[in-house]
Short mmCIF file of C-alpha atoms in Angstrom, two decimals:
data_model
loop_
_atom_site.label_atom_id
_atom_site.label_comp_id
_atom_site.label_asym_id
_atom_site.label_seq_id
_atom_site.Cartn_x
_atom_site.Cartn_y
_atom_site.Cartn_z
CA MET A 1 123.39 54.66 169.06
CA ASP A 2 122.24 51.28 167.97
CA ALA A 3 118.57 50.88 167.01
CA ASP A 4 116.40 47.94 166.41
CA GLU A 5 114.22 49.64 164.04
CA THR A 6 114.36 52.66 161.83
CA LEU A 7 111.54 55.10 161.07
CA ASP A 8 111.72 57.36 158.18
CA ALA A 9 109.53 60.51 158.74
CA THR A 10 111.51 62.81 156.57
CA GLY A 11 109.25 65.07 154.50
CA LEU A 12 106.35 64.85 157.13
CA SER A 13 105.05 67.80 159.02
CA CYS A 14 103.57 68.16 162.48
CA PRO A 15 101.83 65.88 163.65
CA MET A 16 102.86 62.96 161.57
CA PRO A 17 106.21 62.40 162.82
CA VAL A 18 104.68 61.69 166.19
CA VAL A 19 101.81 59.69 164.77
CA GLU A 20 104.14 57.57 162.84
CA THR A 21 106.33 57.24 165.88
CA LYS A 22 103.36 56.14 168.02
CA GLN A 23 102.34 53.27 165.51
CA ALA A 24 105.96 52.16 165.37
CA THR A 25 106.62 51.93 168.98
CA ASP A 26 103.27 49.86 169.38
CA ASP A 27 105.19 47.15 167.54
CA LEU A 28 108.25 47.14 169.50
CA VAL A 29 109.30 44.59 172.02
CA VAL A 30 110.22 46.05 175.54
CA GLY A 31 113.74 47.12 175.43
CA ASP A 32 113.65 47.74 171.80
CA VAL A 33 114.96 51.25 170.55
CA LEU A 34 113.32 53.08 167.64
CA GLU A 35 115.35 55.48 165.41
CA VAL A 36 112.99 58.20 163.85
CA ARG A 37 114.52 60.32 161.29
CA ALA A 38 112.51 63.63 160.70
CA THR A 39 113.21 66.98 158.85
CA ASP A 40 110.57 68.81 160.77
CA PRO A 41 112.12 71.10 163.21
CA GLY A 42 109.17 70.82 165.43
CA SER A 43 109.78 67.14 165.83
CA VAL A 44 112.21 67.83 168.68
CA SER A 45 109.81 69.34 170.83
CA ASP A 46 107.09 67.15 169.68
CA LEU A 47 108.46 64.01 170.23
CA ALA A 48 109.89 64.80 173.54
CA GLY A 49 106.63 65.97 174.83
CA TRP A 50 104.84 63.14 173.36
CA ALA A 51 107.54 60.83 175.25
CA ASP A 52 107.10 62.50 178.55
CA GLY A 53 103.26 62.14 178.39
CA THR A 54 103.42 58.50 177.15
CA ALA A 55 103.59 55.55 179.43
CA GLY A 56 105.81 52.60 178.25
CA VAL A 57 108.19 54.87 176.16
CA GLU A 58 111.53 56.51 176.94
CA LEU A 59 113.16 59.52 174.75
CA LEU A 60 116.79 58.53 174.82
CA ASP A 61 118.50 60.88 172.73
CA GLN A 62 117.79 63.48 170.03
CA THR A 63 120.60 64.73 167.58
CA GLU A 64 120.63 67.19 164.45
CA ASP A 65 122.77 66.65 161.45
CA GLY A 66 121.93 69.61 158.95
CA ASP A 67 118.36 69.49 158.16
CA VAL A 68 117.76 65.83 159.60
CA TYR A 69 116.76 65.43 163.30
CA THR A 70 117.21 61.91 164.68
CA HIS A 71 115.35 60.69 167.75
CA TYR A 72 115.80 57.69 169.68
CA VAL A 73 112.84 56.25 171.71
CA ARG A 74 113.08 52.93 173.59
CA ARG A 75 109.94 50.86 174.52
CA THR A 76 110.02 50.33 178.47
CA GLU A 77 106.93 48.45 179.06
CA ARG A 78 103.61 47.19 177.32
#
């Protein structure tokens, strides 16, 4: 998936991947996609829950490659 921005949250533990993602999405233009790379397995459920409860963002996909979890979040509105 093509991303407009990438956030490296590897090495961070809960809740920091979500906190960093929230800050990064605040700077996105509507329609932009943020790729978030994390090593915390909890980021899968944490980012899904955050996106479900946050207006203006949409979780597009989550993938796992070894110890790295990649999440794709789109800014849908301001």
